[in-house]
Tab-separated table of C-alpha atoms in Angstrom:
chain	number	residue	atom	x	y	z
A	1176	UNK	CA	0.000	0.000	0.000
A	1177	UNK	CA	1.191	3.448	-0.885
A	1178	UNK	CA	0.753	6.212	1.679
A	1179	UNK	CA	-0.163	8.524	-1.169
A	1180	UNK	CA	-3.851	9.373	-1.278
A	1181	UNK	CA	-6.117	7.590	-3.744
A	1182	UNK	CA	-7.400	10.038	-6.311
A	1183	UNK	CA	-10.623	9.831	-8.279
A	1184	UNK	CA	-10.736	11.536	-11.648
A	1185	UNK	CA	-14.365	12.191	-12.542
A	1186	UNK	CA	-14.573	12.694	-16.281
A	1187	UNK	CA	-11.310	10.803	-16.494
A	1188	UNK	CA	-12.232	9.281	-19.847
A	1189	UNK	CA	-11.757	12.698	-21.478
A	1190	UNK	CA	-8.482	14.153	-22.734
A	1191	UNK	CA	-7.655	16.400	-19.772
A	1192	UNK	CA	-8.841	13.925	-17.135
A	1193	UNK	CA	-7.081	10.900	-18.585
A	1194	UNK	CA	-3.922	12.963	-18.987
A	1195	UNK	CA	-3.973	13.987	-15.318
A	1196	UNK	CA	-4.812	10.409	-14.269
A	1197	UNK	CA	-1.877	9.172	-16.309
A	1198	UNK	CA	0.571	11.581	-14.682
A	1199	UNK	CA	-0.780	10.947	-11.167
A	1200	UNK	CA	-0.537	7.171	-11.553
A	1201	UNK	CA	2.970	7.591	-12.938
A	1202	UNK	CA	3.804	9.567	-9.778
A	1203	UNK	CA	2.703	6.658	-7.612
A	1204	UNK	CA	-0.892	7.473	-6.736
A	1205	UNK	CA	-3.686	4.926	-6.902
A	1206	UNK	CA	-6.167	6.453	-9.347
A	1207	UNK	CA	-9.813	5.624	-9.965
A	1208	UNK	CA	-11.227	6.866	-13.245
A	1209	UNK	CA	-14.868	7.841	-12.758
A	1210	UNK	CA	-17.481	7.988	-15.496
A	1211	UNK	CA	-21.251	7.669	-15.762
A	1212	UNK	CA	-20.439	4.520	-17.710
A	1213	UNK	CA	-18.307	2.151	-15.603
A	1214	UNK	CA	-17.274	0.093	-18.638
A	1215	UNK	CA	-15.923	3.203	-20.349
A	1216	UNK	CA	-13.998	4.122	-17.205
A	1217	UNK	CA	-12.546	0.615	-17.018
A	1218	UNK	CA	-11.486	0.771	-20.664
A	1219	UNK	CA	-9.624	4.030	-20.068
A	1220	UNK	CA	-8.043	2.565	-16.929
A	1221	UNK	CA	-6.849	-0.466	-18.908
A	1222	UNK	CA	-5.288	1.796	-21.543
A	1223	UNK	CA	-3.461	3.845	-18.924
A	1224	UNK	CA	-2.232	0.730	-17.101
A	1225	UNK	CA	-0.956	-0.701	-20.385
A	1226	UNK	CA	0.891	2.513	-21.161
A	1227	UNK	CA	2.374	2.698	-17.664
A	1228	UNK	CA	3.015	-1.012	-17.111
A	1229	UNK	CA	1.160	-0.918	-13.786
A	1230	UNK	CA	-2.205	-1.768	-12.295
A	1231	UNK	CA	-2.457	1.515	-10.390
A	1232	UNK	CA	-5.483	2.720	-12.326
A	1233	UNK	CA	-9.014	1.372	-11.953
A	1234	UNK	CA	-12.293	2.425	-13.506
A	1235	UNK	CA	-15.676	2.740	-11.812
A	1236	UNK	CA	-18.966	4.558	-11.916
A	1237	UNK	CA	-18.428	8.163	-10.763
A	1238	UNK	CA	-20.139	7.769	-7.394
A	1239	UNK	CA	-18.080	4.699	-6.555
A	1240	UNK	CA	-14.882	6.374	-7.693
A	1241	UNK	CA	-15.585	9.455	-5.574
A	1242	UNK	CA	-16.469	7.317	-2.543
A	1243	UNK	CA	-13.161	5.446	-2.664
A	1244	UNK	CA	-10.909	8.462	-3.048
A	1245	UNK	CA	-9.774	11.020	-0.542
A	1246	UNK	CA	-9.173	13.623	-3.245
A	1247	UNK	CA	-11.526	13.967	-6.209
A	1248	UNK	CA	-10.616	15.682	-9.486
A	1249	UNK	CA	-13.422	17.009	-11.668
A	1250	UNK	CA	-12.593	17.231	-15.371
A	1251	UNK	CA	-15.971	17.157	-17.103
A	1252	UNK	CA	-17.114	19.680	-19.708
A	1253	UNK	CA	-18.508	22.935	-18.307
A	1254	UNK	CA	-22.051	22.038	-19.328
A	1255	UNK	CA	-21.925	18.954	-17.064
A	1256	UNK	CA	-19.944	20.461	-14.166
A	1257	UNK	CA	-22.663	21.446	-11.693
A	1258	UNK	CA	-24.930	18.436	-12.219
A	1259	UNK	CA	-22.023	15.996	-11.968
A	1260	UNK	CA	-20.653	17.520	-8.765
A	1261	UNK	CA	-24.032	17.921	-7.081
A	1262	UNK	CA	-24.801	14.236	-7.780
A	1263	UNK	CA	-21.636	13.371	-5.854
A	1264	UNK	CA	-22.264	15.685	-2.920
A	1265	UNK	CA	-22.569	12.834	-0.400
A	1266	UNK	CA	-19.342	11.224	-1.579
A	1267	UNK	CA	-17.498	14.562	-1.555
A	1268	UNK	CA	-18.339	15.542	2.013
A	1269	UNK	CA	-15.183	16.366	3.983
A	1270	UNK	CA	-12.963	15.907	0.926
A	1271	UNK	CA	-11.026	18.085	-1.442
A	1272	UNK	CA	-12.654	18.552	-4.848
A	1273	UNK	CA	-10.100	19.735	-7.397
A	1274	UNK	CA	-12.056	21.408	-10.168
A	1275	UNK	CA	-10.340	21.963	-13.508
A	1276	UNK	CA	-13.469	23.266	-15.203
A	1277	UNK	CA	-13.118	26.057	-17.732
A	1278	UNK	CA	-16.371	27.816	-18.646
A	1279	UNK	CA	-15.838	27.713	-22.402
A	1280	UNK	CA	-18.943	28.518	-24.399
A	1281	UNK	CA	-18.734	26.839	-27.833
A	1282	UNK	CA	-18.332	27.734	-30.565
A	1283	UNK	CA	-16.416	30.883	-29.497
A	1284	UNK	CA	-14.024	29.144	-27.112
A	1285	UNK	CA	-11.276	31.704	-27.773
A	1286	UNK	CA	-13.489	34.479	-26.424
A	1287	UNK	CA	-13.751	35.095	-22.693
A	1288	UNK	CA	-17.413	34.597	-21.776
A	1289	UNK	CA	-17.583	34.861	-18.018
A	1290	UNK	CA	-20.120	32.708	-16.199
A	1291	UNK	CA	-22.460	34.060	-13.543
A	1292	UNK	CA	-20.340	35.440	-10.728
A	1293	UNK	CA	-17.214	35.374	-12.890
A	1294	UNK	CA	-15.873	31.925	-11.986
A	1295	UNK	CA	-17.442	28.522	-12.651
A	1296	UNK	CA	-15.459	26.982	-9.809
A	1297	UNK	CA	-16.362	29.680	-7.286
A	1298	UNK	CA	-19.998	29.139	-8.242
A	1299	UNK	CA	-19.605	25.420	-7.521
A	1300	UNK	CA	-18.056	26.126	-4.096
A	1301	UNK	CA	-21.165	28.170	-3.302
A	1302	UNK	CA	-23.467	25.342	-4.413
A	1303	UNK	CA	-21.584	22.601	-2.558
A	1304	UNK	CA	-21.163	24.573	0.666
A	1305	UNK	CA	-18.366	24.470	3.207
A	1306	UNK	CA	-18.414	20.696	3.656
A	1307	UNK	CA	-16.550	20.293	0.384
A	1308	UNK	CA	-13.204	22.028	-0.020
A	1309	UNK	CA	-13.226	23.164	-3.617
A	1310	UNK	CA	-9.835	23.899	-5.159
A	1311	UNK	CA	-9.520	25.333	-8.677
A	1312	UNK	CA	-6.456	24.035	-10.513
A	1313	UNK	CA	-5.027	22.664	-13.771
A	1314	UNK	CA	-7.286	24.769	-16.043
A	1315	UNK	CA	-4.374	26.013	-18.151
A	1316	UNK	CA	-2.473	22.755	-18.557
A	1317	UNK	CA	-2.866	21.409	-22.067
A	1318	UNK	CA	-4.099	17.814	-22.360
A	1319	UNK	CA	-1.744	17.548	-25.329
A	1320	UNK	CA	1.287	17.697	-23.030
A	1321	UNK	CA	-0.107	15.504	-20.247
A	1322	UNK	CA	-0.439	12.428	-22.412
A	1323	UNK	CA	3.179	12.246	-23.483
A	1324	UNK	CA	5.631	11.478	-20.674
A	1325	UNK	CA	8.394	12.581	-23.020
A	1326	UNK	CA	6.977	16.109	-22.896
A	1327	UNK	CA	8.061	18.213	-19.991
A	1328	UNK	CA	5.010	20.335	-19.259
A	1329	UNK	CA	6.009	23.952	-19.683
A	1330	UNK	CA	3.051	25.371	-17.782
A	1331	UNK	CA	2.627	26.464	-14.187
A	1332	UNK	CA	-0.483	25.694	-12.173
A	1333	UNK	CA	-2.372	28.511	-10.459
A	1334	UNK	CA	-4.248	27.094	-7.482
A	1335	UNK	CA	-7.207	28.980	-6.003
A	1336	UNK	CA	-9.134	27.972	-2.896
A	1337	UNK	CA	-10.716	29.557	0.131
A	1338	UNK	CA	-9.086	26.831	2.237
A	1339	UNK	CA	-5.345	27.478	2.008
A	1340	UNK	CA	-4.394	24.081	3.458
A	1341	UNK	CA	-6.473	22.342	0.776
A	1342	UNK	CA	-4.733	24.475	-1.836
A	1343	UNK	CA	-1.348	23.428	-0.426
A	1344	UNK	CA	-2.346	19.759	-0.783
A	1345	UNK	CA	-3.167	20.339	-4.450
A	1346	UNK	CA	0.070	22.281	-4.959
A	1347	UNK	CA	1.763	19.124	-3.662
A	1348	UNK	CA	-0.096	16.976	-6.223
A	1349	UNK	CA	0.933	19.311	-9.038
A	1350	UNK	CA	4.548	19.182	-7.890
A	1351	UNK	CA	4.353	15.378	-7.739
A	1352	UNK	CA	3.613	15.336	-11.474
A	1353	UNK	CA	6.445	17.731	-12.225
A	1354	UNK	CA	4.628	21.050	-12.370
A	1355	UNK	CA	5.360	24.265	-10.554
A	1356	UNK	CA	2.267	25.434	-8.737
A	1357	UNK	CA	1.405	28.589	-6.838
A	1358	UNK	CA	-1.328	29.618	-4.463
A	1359	UNK	CA	-3.242	32.227	-6.434
A	1360	UNK	CA	-5.763	33.414	-3.856
A	1361	UNK	CA	-9.351	32.625	-2.919
A	1362	UNK	CA	-11.579	30.576	-5.200
A	1363	UNK	CA	-12.988	33.847	-6.581
A	1364	UNK	CA	-9.567	34.378	-8.198
A	1365	UNK	CA	-10.205	31.330	-10.332
A	1366	UNK	CA	-12.068	33.765	-12.617
A	1367	UNK	CA	-8.676	34.946	-13.867
A	1368	UNK	CA	-7.334	31.446	-14.416
A	1369	UNK	CA	-10.457	30.122	-16.127
A	1370	UNK	CA	-10.643	33.136	-18.442
A	1371	UNK	CA	-6.955	32.834	-19.244
A	1372	UNK	CA	-7.705	29.531	-20.979
A	1373	UNK	CA	-9.586	31.388	-23.737
A	1374	UNK	CA	-6.556	33.657	-24.136
A	1375	UNK	CA	-4.315	30.598	-24.498
A	1376	UNK	CA	-6.703	29.094	-27.066
A	1377	UNK	CA	-6.476	32.368	-29.034
A	1378	UNK	CA	-2.680	32.208	-28.862
A	1379	UNK	CA	-2.656	28.517	-29.891
A	1380	UNK	CA	-4.657	29.352	-33.006
A	1381	UNK	CA	-2.609	32.367	-34.048
A	1382	UNK	CA	0.707	30.629	-33.467
A	1383	UNK	CA	-0.447	27.221	-34.737
A	1384	UNK	CA	0.633	25.362	-31.601
A	1385	UNK	CA	-1.232	22.684	-29.683
A	1386	UNK	CA	-0.664	23.789	-26.132
A	1387	UNK	CA	0.592	27.208	-25.082
A	1388	UNK	CA	0.814	27.762	-21.356
A	1389	UNK	CA	2.037	30.232	-18.758
A	1390	UNK	CA	4.958	30.548	-16.408
A	1391	UNK	CA	5.094	32.786	-13.379
A	1392	UNK	CA	8.233	34.939	-13.457
A	1393	UNK	CA	10.018	37.285	-11.108
A	1394	UNK	CA	10.168	34.990	-8.092
A	1395	UNK	CA	13.896	35.596	-7.826
B	905	UNK	CA	12.242	64.360	-36.448
B	906	UNK	CA	11.741	60.713	-35.647
B	907	UNK	CA	9.274	58.746	-37.731
B	908	UNK	CA	8.166	56.998	-34.562
B	909	UNK	CA	4.754	58.113	-33.359
B	910	UNK	CA	4.464	60.601	-30.520
B	911	UNK	CA	2.903	58.960	-27.511
B	912	UNK	CA	0.922	60.617	-24.748
B	913	UNK	CA	0.902	58.946	-21.347
B	914	UNK	CA	-2.151	60.145	-19.434
B	915	UNK	CA	-1.533	59.538	-15.752
B	916	UNK	CA	2.133	59.520	-16.609
B	917	UNK	CA	3.080	61.048	-13.270
B	918	UNK	CA	2.211	57.727	-11.570
B	919	UNK	CA	4.502	54.735	-11.163
B	920	UNK	CA	3.222	52.609	-14.062
B	921	UNK	CA	2.763	55.530	-16.442
B	922	UNK	CA	6.132	57.144	-15.782
B	923	UNK	CA	7.792	53.728	-16.115
B	924	UNK	CA	6.218	53.149	-19.527
B	925	UNK	CA	7.041	56.741	-20.573
B	926	UNK	CA	10.644	56.181	-19.536
B	927	UNK	CA	10.973	52.985	-21.572
B	928	UNK	CA	9.208	54.475	-24.616
B	929	UNK	CA	11.410	57.580	-24.604
B	930	UNK	CA	14.451	55.354	-24.230
B	931	UNK	CA	13.274	53.468	-27.329
B	932	UNK	CA	13.235	56.700	-29.331
B	933	UNK	CA	9.638	57.864	-29.099
B	934	UNK	CA	8.674	61.446	-28.378
B	935	UNK	CA	6.563	61.205	-25.224
B	936	UNK	CA	4.160	63.706	-23.683
B	937	UNK	CA	3.282	63.099	-20.055
B	938	UNK	CA	-0.315	64.155	-19.436
B	939	UNK	CA	-1.774	65.140	-16.079
B	940	UNK	CA	-4.622	67.281	-14.809
B	941	UNK	CA	-1.836	69.452	-13.409
B	942	UNK	CA	0.507	70.561	-16.211
B	943	UNK	CA	3.221	71.596	-13.734
B	944	UNK	CA	3.254	68.107	-12.236
B	945	UNK	CA	3.495	66.569	-15.715
B	946	UNK	CA	6.385	68.886	-16.547
B	947	UNK	CA	8.191	67.938	-13.350
B	948	UNK	CA	7.918	64.233	-14.189
B	949	UNK	CA	9.068	64.934	-17.750
B	950	UNK	CA	12.122	66.804	-16.422
B	951	UNK	CA	13.001	63.864	-14.159
B	952	UNK	CA	12.738	61.377	-17.004
B	953	UNK	CA	14.805	63.582	-19.334
B	954	UNK	CA	17.479	63.932	-16.662
B	955	UNK	CA	17.606	60.162	-16.173
B	956	UNK	CA	17.749	59.539	-19.930
B	957	UNK	CA	19.990	62.448	-20.931
B	958	UNK	CA	17.489	63.522	-23.590
B	959	UNK	CA	14.751	66.070	-24.142
B	960	UNK	CA	12.352	63.508	-25.632
B	961	UNK	CA	9.807	63.853	-22.849
B	962	UNK	CA	7.498	66.798	-22.327
B	963	UNK	CA	4.730	67.449	-19.859
B	964	UNK	CA	1.322	69.010	-20.529
B	965	UNK	CA	-2.257	69.099	-19.382
B	966	UNK	CA	-3.941	65.806	-20.327
B	967	UNK	CA	-6.091	67.245	-23.121
B	968	UNK	CA	-3.085	68.928	-24.735
B	969	UNK	CA	-0.997	65.772	-24.401
B	970	UNK	CA	-3.706	63.624	-25.996
B	971	UNK	CA	-4.189	66.143	-28.820
B	972	UNK	CA	-0.521	66.085	-29.764
B	973	UNK	CA	-0.086	62.324	-29.788
B	974	UNK	CA	-1.159	59.712	-32.308
B	975	UNK	CA	-1.204	56.976	-29.674
B	976	UNK	CA	-2.489	57.653	-26.160
B	977	UNK	CA	-1.691	55.476	-23.130
B	978	UNK	CA	-4.053	55.600	-20.168
B	979	UNK	CA	-2.451	54.704	-16.828
B	980	UNK	CA	-4.692	56.335	-14.247
B	981	UNK	CA	-6.184	54.527	-11.231
B	982	UNK	CA	-9.341	52.524	-11.947
B	983	UNK	CA	-11.521	55.010	-10.056
B	984	UNK	CA	-10.494	57.764	-12.499
B	985	UNK	CA	-10.436	55.699	-15.708
B	986	UNK	CA	-13.827	56.408	-17.253
B	987	UNK	CA	-14.025	60.109	-16.357
B	988	UNK	CA	-10.490	60.760	-17.591
B	989	UNK	CA	-11.021	58.991	-20.912
B	990	UNK	CA	-14.460	60.504	-21.561
B	991	UNK	CA	-13.033	63.992	-20.954
B	992	UNK	CA	-10.542	63.294	-23.748
B	993	UNK	CA	-13.036	61.839	-26.215
B	994	UNK	CA	-12.542	64.654	-28.763
B	995	UNK	CA	-8.765	64.305	-28.654
B	996	UNK	CA	-8.937	60.496	-28.920
B	997	UNK	CA	-11.123	60.351	-32.028
B	998	UNK	CA	-9.501	58.184	-34.718
B	999	UNK	CA	-6.610	57.249	-32.442
B	1000	UNK	CA	-5.445	54.206	-30.533
B	1001	UNK	CA	-6.082	54.380	-26.792
B	1002	UNK	CA	-3.870	51.897	-24.960
B	1003	UNK	CA	-5.556	51.238	-21.642
B	1004	UNK	CA	-3.499	49.618	-18.866
B	1005	UNK	CA	-6.245	49.948	-16.283
B	1006	UNK	CA	-6.681	47.172	-13.747
B	1007	UNK	CA	-9.970	47.234	-11.844
B	1008	UNK	CA	-8.440	46.755	-8.407
B	1009	UNK	CA	-10.843	47.478	-5.565
B	1010	UNK	CA	-8.866	48.551	-2.474
B	1011	UNK	CA	-8.230	47.354	0.121
B	1012	UNK	CA	-8.537	43.767	-1.196
B	1013	UNK	CA	-6.374	44.240	-4.272
B	1014	UNK	CA	-5.217	40.616	-4.195
B	1015	UNK	CA	-8.810	39.448	-4.669
B	1016	UNK	CA	-10.373	39.333	-8.136
B	1017	UNK	CA	-13.371	41.657	-8.042
B	1018	UNK	CA	-14.681	41.802	-11.566
B	1019	UNK	CA	-16.175	45.080	-12.760
B	1020	UNK	CA	-19.497	45.318	-14.553
B	1021	UNK	CA	-19.251	43.255	-17.724
B	1022	UNK	CA	-16.038	41.581	-16.525
B	1023	UNK	CA	-13.471	43.937	-18.041
B	1024	UNK	CA	-12.861	47.596	-17.227
B	1025	UNK	CA	-11.247	48.146	-20.614
B	1026	UNK	CA	-14.053	46.476	-22.579
B	1027	UNK	CA	-16.480	48.701	-20.698
B	1028	UNK	CA	-14.481	51.766	-21.780
B	1029	UNK	CA	-14.527	50.631	-25.421
B	1030	UNK	CA	-18.325	50.497	-25.171
B	1031	UNK	CA	-18.471	53.999	-23.703
B	1032	UNK	CA	-16.071	55.562	-26.211
B	1033	UNK	CA	-17.601	53.892	-29.258
B	1034	UNK	CA	-15.960	52.778	-32.471
B	1035	UNK	CA	-14.237	56.088	-33.175
B	1036	UNK	CA	-11.594	55.233	-30.588
B	1037	UNK	CA	-9.617	52.030	-31.000
B	1038	UNK	CA	-9.213	50.784	-27.462
B	1039	UNK	CA	-6.382	48.331	-26.866
B	1040	UNK	CA	-5.869	46.665	-23.475
B	1041	UNK	CA	-2.196	46.099	-22.657
B	1042	UNK	CA	0.569	46.325	-20.034
B	1043	UNK	CA	-1.720	45.463	-17.063
B	1044	UNK	CA	0.628	42.781	-15.751
B	1045	UNK	CA	3.940	44.603	-16.145
B	1046	UNK	CA	5.260	45.694	-12.792
B	1047	UNK	CA	6.135	49.380	-12.441
B	1048	UNK	CA	9.008	48.212	-10.267
B	1049	UNK	CA	10.785	46.745	-13.292
B	1050	UNK	CA	9.990	49.540	-15.744
B	1051	UNK	CA	11.857	52.206	-13.828
B	1052	UNK	CA	15.210	50.465	-13.833
B	1053	UNK	CA	16.822	50.105	-17.261
B	1054	UNK	CA	19.178	47.575	-15.667
B	1055	UNK	CA	16.214	45.258	-15.141
B	1056	UNK	CA	15.246	43.105	-18.046
B	1057	UNK	CA	11.490	42.865	-17.743
B	1058	UNK	CA	10.595	39.201	-17.329
B	1059	UNK	CA	6.925	39.611	-18.225
B	1060	UNK	CA	5.030	39.160	-21.469
B	1061	UNK	CA	2.326	41.553	-22.592
B	1062	UNK	CA	-1.117	40.193	-23.499
B	1063	UNK	CA	-2.776	42.583	-25.942
B	1064	UNK	CA	-6.556	42.559	-26.387
B	1065	UNK	CA	-8.486	44.637	-28.918
B	1066	UNK	CA	-11.420	44.300	-31.255
B	1067	UNK	CA	-9.281	45.987	-33.936
B	1068	UNK	CA	-6.481	43.532	-34.700
B	1069	UNK	CA	-4.397	46.084	-36.607
B	1070	UNK	CA	-4.475	48.419	-33.609
B	1071	UNK	CA	-3.405	45.505	-31.414
B	1072	UNK	CA	-0.493	44.832	-33.775
B	1073	UNK	CA	0.630	48.456	-33.442
B	1074	UNK	CA	0.679	48.100	-29.665
B	1075	UNK	CA	2.499	44.760	-29.916
B	1076	UNK	CA	5.117	46.709	-31.878
B	1077	UNK	CA	5.376	49.303	-29.087
B	1078	UNK	CA	5.831	46.565	-26.490
B	1079	UNK	CA	8.537	44.955	-28.578
B	1080	UNK	CA	10.252	48.331	-28.968
B	1081	UNK	CA	10.697	48.466	-25.201
B	1082	UNK	CA	12.020	44.926	-25.071
B	1083	UNK	CA	8.914	42.969	-24.178
B	1084	UNK	CA	7.375	39.964	-25.870
B	1085	UNK	CA	3.743	40.652	-26.660
B	1086	UNK	CA	0.927	38.518	-27.998
B	1087	UNK	CA	-2.490	39.182	-29.448
B	1088	UNK	CA	-4.818	37.732	-26.830
B	1089	UNK	CA	-8.192	38.183	-28.491
B	1090	UNK	CA	-11.002	40.746	-28.471
B	1091	UNK	CA	-11.153	43.458	-25.838
B	1092	UNK	CA	-13.577	41.234	-23.864
B	1093	UNK	CA	-10.602	38.939	-23.215
B	1094	UNK	CA	-8.985	41.727	-21.235
B	1095	UNK	CA	-11.108	40.383	-18.343
B	1096	UNK	CA	-8.574	37.567	-17.990
B	1097	UNK	CA	-5.572	39.866	-18.103
B	1098	UNK	CA	-6.990	42.452	-15.711
B	1099	UNK	CA	-8.018	39.768	-13.206
B	1100	UNK	CA	-4.617	38.115	-13.473
B	1101	UNK	CA	-3.092	41.203	-11.856
B	1102	UNK	CA	-4.802	40.330	-8.552
B	1103	UNK	CA	-3.354	36.832	-8.834
B	1104	UNK	CA	0.122	38.314	-9.343
B	1105	UNK	CA	-0.368	40.615	-6.336
B	1106	UNK	CA	-1.288	37.520	-4.265
B	1107	UNK	CA	1.863	35.772	-5.494
B	1108	UNK	CA	4.005	38.862	-4.793
B	1109	UNK	CA	2.829	38.912	-1.194
B	1110	UNK	CA	3.269	35.199	-0.531
B	1111	UNK	CA	6.704	35.077	-2.137
B	1112	UNK	CA	7.808	38.505	-0.871
B	1113	UNK	CA	8.776	39.789	-4.314
B	1114	UNK	CA	8.075	43.192	-5.845
B	1115	UNK	CA	6.974	42.209	-9.312
B	1116	UNK	CA	6.012	38.724	-10.405
B	1117	UNK	CA	4.878	38.421	-13.992
B	1118	UNK	CA	3.919	35.884	-16.631
B	1119	UNK	CA	5.510	34.315	-19.673
B	1120	UNK	CA	3.648	32.549	-22.433
B	1121	UNK	CA	5.151	29.107	-23.049
B	1122	UNK	CA	4.781	26.361	-25.620
B	1123	UNK	CA	5.237	28.504	-28.727
B	1124	UNK	CA	7.910	26.132	-30.004
């Protein structure tokens, strides 16, 4: 048994979620991919295990995945974010929910279109209440880079949460997968980080790259 | 006579404005510092000329400064942004207004507090109408670094404007003072860049640095 926490990745069959699951399993965490469809989750888990040469990744229905984990990552599309998280409210109680949701509004995903209140993740913290420690993170990290262990990921992680200790735990997770991560303020500040994703999409298109990112500078 | 455009810096007696004026004059632009108080503008101009060993910088009342320039930078505090710009509407007609305003709400300047519509600069574009080409830029560049020519400025400039050609002109200005600059989408996208300043202030405080910044990565 590892002393590293088991992590559920809800929406882990998608590009961003499976990429994070891949990196976390590679770093030694037990990972449970969660999906509405358990068979789909198990298929993704099998692919990741094959790529990693381990059995660290399992697949399960989302509620089972969330129940087993002590930290839950949410990587579903914006349109499914609130319903998915609210369905898991019982399983999330007392845990850290790491929300990577970006409120992109297709088709104009390169245009900042702020959700009600400015931040999709802050809105979710309001809906879930204080029993769930919501931490916004990983919104700017390109799925393109996560999937290839040969890629060093040239993107820092800005971590926003009202609970600073929960944010520090997530900063630790980011560091475990080789990323620099910084506490970026209360969950309200996630508005900046979420919106920045549309800026990066604009830059990707103009510069014909797959995954631009950001680095924090000036830290001496 | 230089063929480089004359640039007015309204609010150029402040830290950010005088820093940008300093760098622009150093790059060979004629610069007119604009202030409500012409004597104060002239005093700042004299200081900058003394530091640069030139006479490239002049000071004038804001309306006179804006009238003389073909590109106008606005670097006043958020509380004064709209009134200052609307007072200069006649002088700004047909010109590029580069707005570096960040909608910080003291005392919690490290907390993202989005203005109406999400972006202070987008709101100003609405108020000024299409006759003024509003370009959001320089919000994340620390005044601390601008004032010291010995400092290379380790911060990229994200440039947002509805008029892409106007954005390209401002990207050229940023490059002239040694900064990398990227078109970051329509002026609505300035919401991300403005809000990011509160994130950088949070990082400055936690890491006890004077001017953190950002770099865009992954451009190959």
